[in-house]
Amino acid sequence: MGIPFEKLAPPRWEGTTPDRVERGPCVLGPDCVIDPPVVLSPMAAVTNPPFRLLCREMGAGMVVTEMINARLLVQNGPEACKWLDLRPEEHPVGVQLYGKDPETLAAAAKIVEQEGANAVDLNMGCPMKKVTSSGYGAALLEDPGRVHEIFAAMSGAVSIPVTGKMRAGWEESSAIDVAIEMERAGAAGLTIHGRTRGEGYDGHADLEVIRELVEAVSIPVIGNGDVRDYISARRMFSITGCAAVMVARGALGNPWVFSEIAADLAGEPIPERPTPEQKAKLIGRHVDLYIEAFGEKLATLELRKHLLWYFRGTSAEKILRRMLSGIDSREAIDQAVSCAVEACDRDLVRGALERSA
């Protein structure tokens, strides 16, 4: 993903827990209703079909693919694009594109619509230098006029909702100016991450910036940044007034976050955190989906990072790191997860003894 491992967990908010917030479905279009209003964010090398399906099963109201190069999609066609692999069970699903040429993005949006996506999204938030140096991602925030041209072209080319995911600005540029141009050009909604391009993933997301943008436009706004549990989702909803929340880093190794937020929005009790054994069962489901999609060899390589995320911050993480190079089969994955669960169980017993002492 291009993010240091130690920054993959969003910072926790230490303030008081806000009151529960009521939110109905977020409607982007007739065939794109986000219910519950919580979305899995597009993440490079993460939001592939197995992870998207898992998050939908855990309660996400909508999922989004990792970003796809619009120019390559148009040149090579959908059959050559391994990232444009949509499954019936994951709908509603959005496809995120990146690019800067209006005509190319419009042509790519047509392909996305033909492939059955419920929405097409433009990446205007990626802060990575290799992306922004070519004028893509967050670099688009410097030119609201070009943003207007892009959304006018894309919205005129398809009947599915066209949305954009942006940051709070490119240094001093205004996210509100960009959002207004998006709305004028036909955007059906937008997502805003409450950090500027320069802030990267440091500090806390600025929710006041999101609130100001919500008040400046009439299209649905999805709030993004530091959502990791039902408490942070409540905070995002209550401070910003957004129509839905998007979960990014908070879902890594933690797809249960969607069950938490969905239950809270429905007024139901918050589910207990999974036991090590329950975690192992869900990991087994994740492994099954991965092998089904990519085969055992590739799955064992790709799943290594997920195993670390599932057990991040526990003694099991150290055990897994020692075992990573030997994880080359389904049997090896199962053995590694079993060792991790045993370590977590030992920690639970040790903690209980210490508390009773």
Coordinates of C-alpha atoms in Angstrom, one line a residue:
M1 CA 0.0 0.0 0.0
G2 CA 3.0 2.3 0.3
I3 CA 2.2 3.0 4.0
P4 CA 4.7 2.1 6.7
F5 CA 3.5 -0.9 8.8
E6 CA 3.4 1.1 12.0
K7 CA 1.0 3.6 10.4
L8 CA -1.4 1.0 9.1
A9 CA -3.6 1.4 12.2
P10 CA -5.4 4.7 12.3
P11 CA -4.9 6.7 15.5
R12 CA -7.5 6.0 18.3
W13 CA -9.6 8.9 19.5
E14 CA -9.3 9.2 23.3
G15 CA -12.2 11.5 24.0
T16 CA -15.6 10.7 25.3
T17 CA -17.9 8.4 23.4
P18 CA -20.5 10.4 21.4
D19 CA -24.2 9.5 21.6
R20 CA -25.5 7.0 19.0
V21 CA -26.3 8.5 15.6
E22 CA -29.2 7.5 13.4
R23 CA -28.6 7.3 9.7
G24 CA -30.7 5.8 6.9
P25 CA -29.3 4.4 3.7
C26 CA -27.0 6.6 1.6
V27 CA -28.6 6.8 -1.9
L28 CA -26.2 7.6 -4.7
G29 CA -28.5 6.3 -7.4
P30 CA -31.5 3.9 -8.1
D31 CA -29.1 0.9 -8.2
C32 CA -26.6 2.2 -5.7
V33 CA -28.0 2.3 -2.2
I34 CA -25.5 2.1 0.6
D35 CA -27.3 0.2 3.4
P36 CA -25.9 0.4 6.1
P37 CA -24.1 3.6 5.3
V38 CA -20.6 2.3 5.8
V39 CA -18.2 1.7 2.9
L40 CA -15.0 -0.3 2.4
S41 CA -12.4 2.2 1.0
P42 CA -10.5 1.4 -2.1
M43 CA -6.9 0.4 -1.1
A44 CA -4.2 -0.7 -3.5
A45 CA -3.1 -4.3 -3.1
V46 CA -5.9 -4.9 -0.6
T47 CA -9.5 -4.5 -1.9
N48 CA -9.5 -7.4 -4.3
P49 CA -12.5 -9.7 -4.6
P50 CA -11.7 -11.9 -1.6
F51 CA -11.4 -9.0 0.8
R52 CA -14.3 -7.2 -0.7
L53 CA -16.6 -10.2 -0.3
L54 CA -15.4 -10.8 3.2
C55 CA -16.2 -7.2 4.2
R56 CA -19.6 -7.4 2.6
E57 CA -20.4 -10.5 4.6
M58 CA -19.3 -8.7 7.7
G59 CA -21.7 -5.9 7.1
A60 CA -20.2 -3.3 4.8
G61 CA -23.0 -1.5 2.9
M62 CA -20.8 -1.0 -0.2
V63 CA -17.2 -2.0 -1.3
V64 CA -14.8 -0.3 -3.8
T65 CA -12.1 -1.8 -5.9
E66 CA -8.5 -0.8 -5.7
M67 CA -7.7 2.0 -8.1
I68 CA -7.4 1.1 -11.8
N69 CA -5.4 3.0 -14.4
A70 CA -8.0 4.4 -16.8
R71 CA -5.7 4.7 -19.8
L72 CA -4.5 1.1 -19.5
L73 CA -8.1 -0.1 -19.1
V74 CA -9.2 1.7 -22.3
Q75 CA -6.1 0.5 -24.2
N76 CA -6.2 -3.1 -23.1
G77 CA -9.9 -3.8 -22.3
P78 CA -11.5 -5.3 -19.2
E79 CA -10.3 -8.8 -20.0
A80 CA -6.7 -7.7 -19.5
C81 CA -7.4 -5.9 -16.2
K82 CA -7.1 -8.3 -13.3
W83 CA -8.4 -5.6 -10.9
L84 CA -11.7 -5.3 -12.7
D85 CA -13.1 -8.6 -11.4
L86 CA -16.6 -8.0 -10.0
R87 CA -18.6 -10.8 -8.3
P88 CA -22.4 -11.0 -8.0
E89 CA -22.2 -11.4 -4.2
E90 CA -20.4 -8.1 -3.6
H91 CA -22.9 -5.6 -5.0
P92 CA -23.2 -2.7 -4.6
V93 CA -19.7 -2.3 -5.7
G94 CA -17.9 0.8 -7.0
V95 CA -14.8 0.8 -9.3
Q96 CA -12.2 3.4 -8.6
L97 CA -10.3 4.9 -11.6
Y98 CA -7.2 7.1 -11.7
G99 CA -6.2 9.4 -14.5
K100 CA -6.4 13.1 -15.6
D101 CA -7.7 13.1 -19.2
P102 CA -11.5 13.7 -19.4
E103 CA -12.0 11.7 -22.6
T104 CA -10.0 8.7 -21.4
L105 CA -11.8 8.7 -18.0
A106 CA -15.1 8.9 -19.7
A107 CA -14.3 5.9 -22.0
A108 CA -13.0 4.0 -18.9
A109 CA -16.2 4.8 -17.1
K110 CA -18.2 3.2 -19.9
I111 CA -16.2 0.0 -19.6
V112 CA -16.8 0.0 -15.8
E113 CA -20.5 0.4 -16.4
Q114 CA -20.6 -2.4 -18.9
E115 CA -18.8 -4.7 -16.5
G116 CA -21.7 -4.3 -14.0
A117 CA -20.4 -1.8 -11.4
N118 CA -22.9 0.2 -9.4
A119 CA -20.8 3.3 -9.4
V120 CA -17.5 4.7 -10.8
D121 CA -15.2 6.7 -8.6
L122 CA -12.3 9.0 -9.4
N123 CA -9.2 8.9 -7.2
M124 CA -8.3 12.5 -6.2
G125 CA -6.8 11.5 -2.8
C126 CA -3.7 9.3 -3.3
P127 CA -0.7 11.3 -1.8
M128 CA 2.0 9.0 -3.1
K129 CA 4.7 10.9 -5.1
K130 CA 4.8 8.3 -7.9
V131 CA 1.1 9.1 -8.5
T132 CA 0.9 12.8 -7.9
S133 CA 4.1 13.5 -9.9
S134 CA 2.2 12.5 -13.1
G135 CA -0.8 14.7 -12.2
Y136 CA -3.0 12.0 -10.9
G137 CA -4.5 11.4 -7.5
A138 CA -4.3 14.3 -5.0
A139 CA -2.6 16.5 -7.7
L140 CA -6.0 17.0 -9.3
L141 CA -7.0 19.1 -6.3
E142 CA -4.8 21.9 -7.6
D143 CA -7.0 22.3 -10.6
P144 CA -10.8 22.6 -9.9
G145 CA -11.3 23.5 -13.6
R146 CA -9.9 20.2 -14.8
V147 CA -11.9 18.4 -12.1
H148 CA -15.1 20.0 -13.6
E149 CA -14.1 18.9 -17.1
I150 CA -13.5 15.3 -15.9
F151 CA -16.8 14.9 -14.0
A152 CA -18.8 16.5 -16.8
A153 CA -17.2 14.0 -19.3
M154 CA -17.7 11.0 -17.0
S155 CA -21.2 11.9 -15.9
G156 CA -22.2 12.4 -19.5
A157 CA -20.9 9.1 -20.6
V158 CA -22.6 6.7 -18.1
S159 CA -25.9 6.3 -16.3
I160 CA -24.4 4.9 -13.1
P161 CA -23.4 7.4 -10.3
V162 CA -20.0 9.1 -10.7
T163 CA -18.2 9.9 -7.5
G164 CA -14.8 11.1 -6.4
K165 CA -12.6 10.4 -3.4
M166 CA -10.6 13.4 -2.3
R167 CA -8.4 14.8 0.5
A168 CA -8.9 18.0 2.5
G169 CA -6.7 19.7 -0.1
W170 CA -3.4 19.9 -1.8
E171 CA -1.5 21.9 0.9
E172 CA -3.4 25.3 0.6
S173 CA -5.9 24.4 -2.1
S174 CA -9.6 24.3 -1.1
A175 CA -11.5 21.0 -1.0
I176 CA -14.7 23.0 -1.1
D177 CA -13.8 24.6 -4.4
V178 CA -13.2 21.2 -5.9
A179 CA -16.4 19.7 -4.4
I180 CA -18.5 22.5 -5.8
E181 CA -17.1 21.9 -9.3
M182 CA -17.8 18.2 -9.0
E183 CA -21.4 18.9 -8.1
R184 CA -21.8 21.4 -10.9
A185 CA -20.4 18.8 -13.3
G186 CA -22.9 16.1 -12.3
A187 CA -21.1 14.1 -9.5
A188 CA -23.6 12.0 -7.6
G189 CA -21.6 12.1 -4.4
L190 CA -18.1 12.4 -2.9
T191 CA -15.8 11.0 -0.2
I192 CA -13.4 13.3 1.7
H193 CA -10.5 12.2 3.8
G194 CA -9.8 14.8 6.5
R195 CA -6.1 15.2 5.8
T196 CA -4.3 17.2 3.2
R197 CA -1.9 15.7 0.7
G198 CA 1.0 16.9 2.7
E199 CA -0.2 15.4 6.0
G200 CA -0.2 11.9 4.5
Y201 CA -1.4 9.6 7.3
D202 CA 0.0 11.6 10.2
G203 CA -1.9 13.1 13.1
H204 CA -5.7 13.0 13.3
A205 CA -8.2 13.6 10.4
D206 CA -9.7 17.1 10.5
L207 CA -13.4 16.5 10.9
E208 CA -14.2 20.2 10.8
V209 CA -13.0 20.3 7.1
I210 CA -15.4 17.5 6.4
R211 CA -18.3 19.3 8.2
E212 CA -17.7 22.5 6.2
L213 CA -17.7 20.6 2.9
V214 CA -21.0 18.8 3.9
E215 CA -22.6 22.2 4.4
A216 CA -21.2 23.5 1.1
V217 CA -22.8 20.9 -1.3
S218 CA -26.1 19.2 -1.6
I219 CA -24.8 15.8 -2.9
P220 CA -24.1 13.0 -0.4
V221 CA -20.7 13.3 1.4
I222 CA -19.0 10.2 2.8
G223 CA -16.6 10.9 5.6
N224 CA -13.2 9.2 5.7
G225 CA -10.3 9.2 8.1
D226 CA -9.6 7.4 11.4
V227 CA -12.8 5.3 11.4
R228 CA -11.8 2.1 13.2
D229 CA -14.8 1.2 15.4
Y230 CA -18.3 2.2 16.2
I231 CA -17.1 5.0 18.5
S232 CA -15.0 6.7 15.8
A233 CA -17.9 6.2 13.3
R234 CA -20.3 7.9 15.7
R235 CA -17.8 10.8 16.1
M236 CA -17.5 11.2 12.3
F237 CA -21.3 11.2 11.8
S238 CA -22.0 13.5 14.7
I239 CA -19.4 16.1 14.0
T240 CA -19.5 16.2 10.2
G241 CA -23.1 15.4 9.4
C242 CA -21.9 13.1 6.6
A243 CA -24.3 10.7 4.9
A244 CA -22.0 7.7 5.3
V245 CA -18.6 6.7 6.6
M246 CA -15.8 5.0 4.8
V247 CA -13.4 2.6 6.5
A248 CA -9.8 2.2 5.2
R249 CA -6.9 1.2 7.4
G250 CA -9.4 0.5 10.2
A251 CA -10.5 -2.6 8.3
L252 CA -7.0 -4.2 7.9
G253 CA -7.1 -7.3 10.0
N254 CA -10.4 -6.1 11.4
P255 CA -13.3 -6.7 9.1
W256 CA -15.4 -7.0 12.2
V257 CA -15.5 -3.2 12.2
F258 CA -18.4 -3.3 9.7
S259 CA -20.4 -5.5 12.0
E260 CA -19.8 -3.1 14.9
I261 CA -20.9 0.0 12.9
A262 CA -23.8 -1.7 11.3
A263 CA -25.1 -2.9 14.7
D264 CA -24.7 0.5 16.2
L265 CA -26.5 2.2 13.4
A266 CA -29.4 -0.3 13.7
G267 CA -29.6 0.3 17.5
E268 CA -28.5 -3.2 18.3
P269 CA -25.9 -4.2 20.9
I270 CA -22.3 -3.9 19.8
P271 CA -20.9 -7.4 19.1
E272 CA -18.2 -8.7 21.4
R273 CA -14.7 -8.6 20.0
P274 CA -13.9 -12.0 18.4
T275 CA -12.1 -14.6 20.5
P276 CA -8.9 -16.0 19.0
E277 CA -10.8 -19.1 17.8
Q278 CA -13.5 -16.9 16.2
K279 CA -10.7 -14.9 14.5
A280 CA -9.2 -18.2 13.2
K281 CA -12.6 -19.2 11.7
L282 CA -12.9 -15.9 9.8
I283 CA -9.3 -16.2 8.6
G284 CA -10.2 -19.6 7.3
R285 CA -13.0 -18.0 5.3
H286 CA -10.6 -15.4 4.0
V287 CA -8.1 -18.1 2.9
D288 CA -10.9 -20.1 1.1
L289 CA -11.9 -17.0 -0.8
Y290 CA -8.3 -16.2 -1.7
I291 CA -7.5 -19.7 -3.0
E292 CA -10.7 -19.8 -4.9
A293 CA -9.9 -16.5 -6.6
F294 CA -6.1 -16.8 -7.2
G295 CA -5.0 -20.4 -6.5
E296 CA -3.0 -21.7 -3.6
K297 CA 0.5 -20.5 -4.7
L298 CA -0.4 -16.8 -5.1
A299 CA -2.8 -16.9 -2.1
T300 CA -0.1 -18.0 0.3
L301 CA 2.1 -15.0 -0.8
E302 CA -0.7 -12.4 -0.6
L303 CA -2.1 -13.6 2.7
R304 CA 1.1 -13.1 4.6
K305 CA 0.4 -9.4 5.2
H306 CA -3.2 -10.1 6.2
L307 CA -2.0 -12.6 8.8
L308 CA 0.2 -9.9 10.4
W309 CA -2.7 -7.5 10.3
Y310 CA -5.1 -9.9 12.0
F311 CA -2.7 -10.4 14.9
R312 CA -1.0 -6.9 14.9
G313 CA 0.1 -5.8 18.4
T314 CA -0.1 -9.2 20.0
S315 CA 2.6 -11.7 20.8
A316 CA 1.3 -13.8 17.9
E317 CA 2.6 -11.1 15.5
K318 CA 6.2 -12.0 16.5
I319 CA 5.6 -15.7 16.0
L320 CA 4.0 -15.1 12.6
R321 CA 7.0 -12.9 11.4
R322 CA 9.3 -15.8 12.2
M323 CA 7.1 -18.2 10.2
L324 CA 6.4 -16.0 7.2
S325 CA 9.0 -17.4 4.8
G326 CA 7.7 -20.9 5.4
I327 CA 4.1 -20.1 4.6
D328 CA 3.8 -21.7 1.1
S329 CA 0.7 -23.8 1.3
R330 CA -2.8 -23.9 2.8
E331 CA -1.5 -26.4 5.4
A332 CA 1.3 -23.9 6.4
I333 CA -1.2 -21.1 6.7
D334 CA -3.4 -23.2 9.0
Q335 CA -0.4 -24.2 11.1
A336 CA 0.7 -20.5 11.4
V337 CA -2.8 -19.4 12.4
S338 CA -3.0 -22.3 15.0
C339 CA 0.3 -21.1 16.5
A340 CA -1.0 -17.5 16.6
V341 CA -4.2 -18.6 18.3
E342 CA -2.4 -20.6 20.9
A343 CA -0.2 -17.5 21.7
C344 CA -3.3 -15.3 22.0
D345 CA -5.0 -17.8 24.3
R346 CA -1.9 -17.9 26.5
D347 CA -2.0 -14.1 26.7
L348 CA -5.6 -14.2 27.7
V349 CA -4.9 -16.7 30.5
R350 CA -1.9 -14.7 31.7
G351 CA -3.9 -11.5 31.7
A352 CA -6.7 -13.1 33.7
L353 CA -4.2 -14.4 36.3
E354 CA -2.6 -11.0 36.7
R355 CA -6.0 -9.3 37.2
S356 CA -7.0 -11.8 39.9
A357 CA -3.7 -11.6 41.7

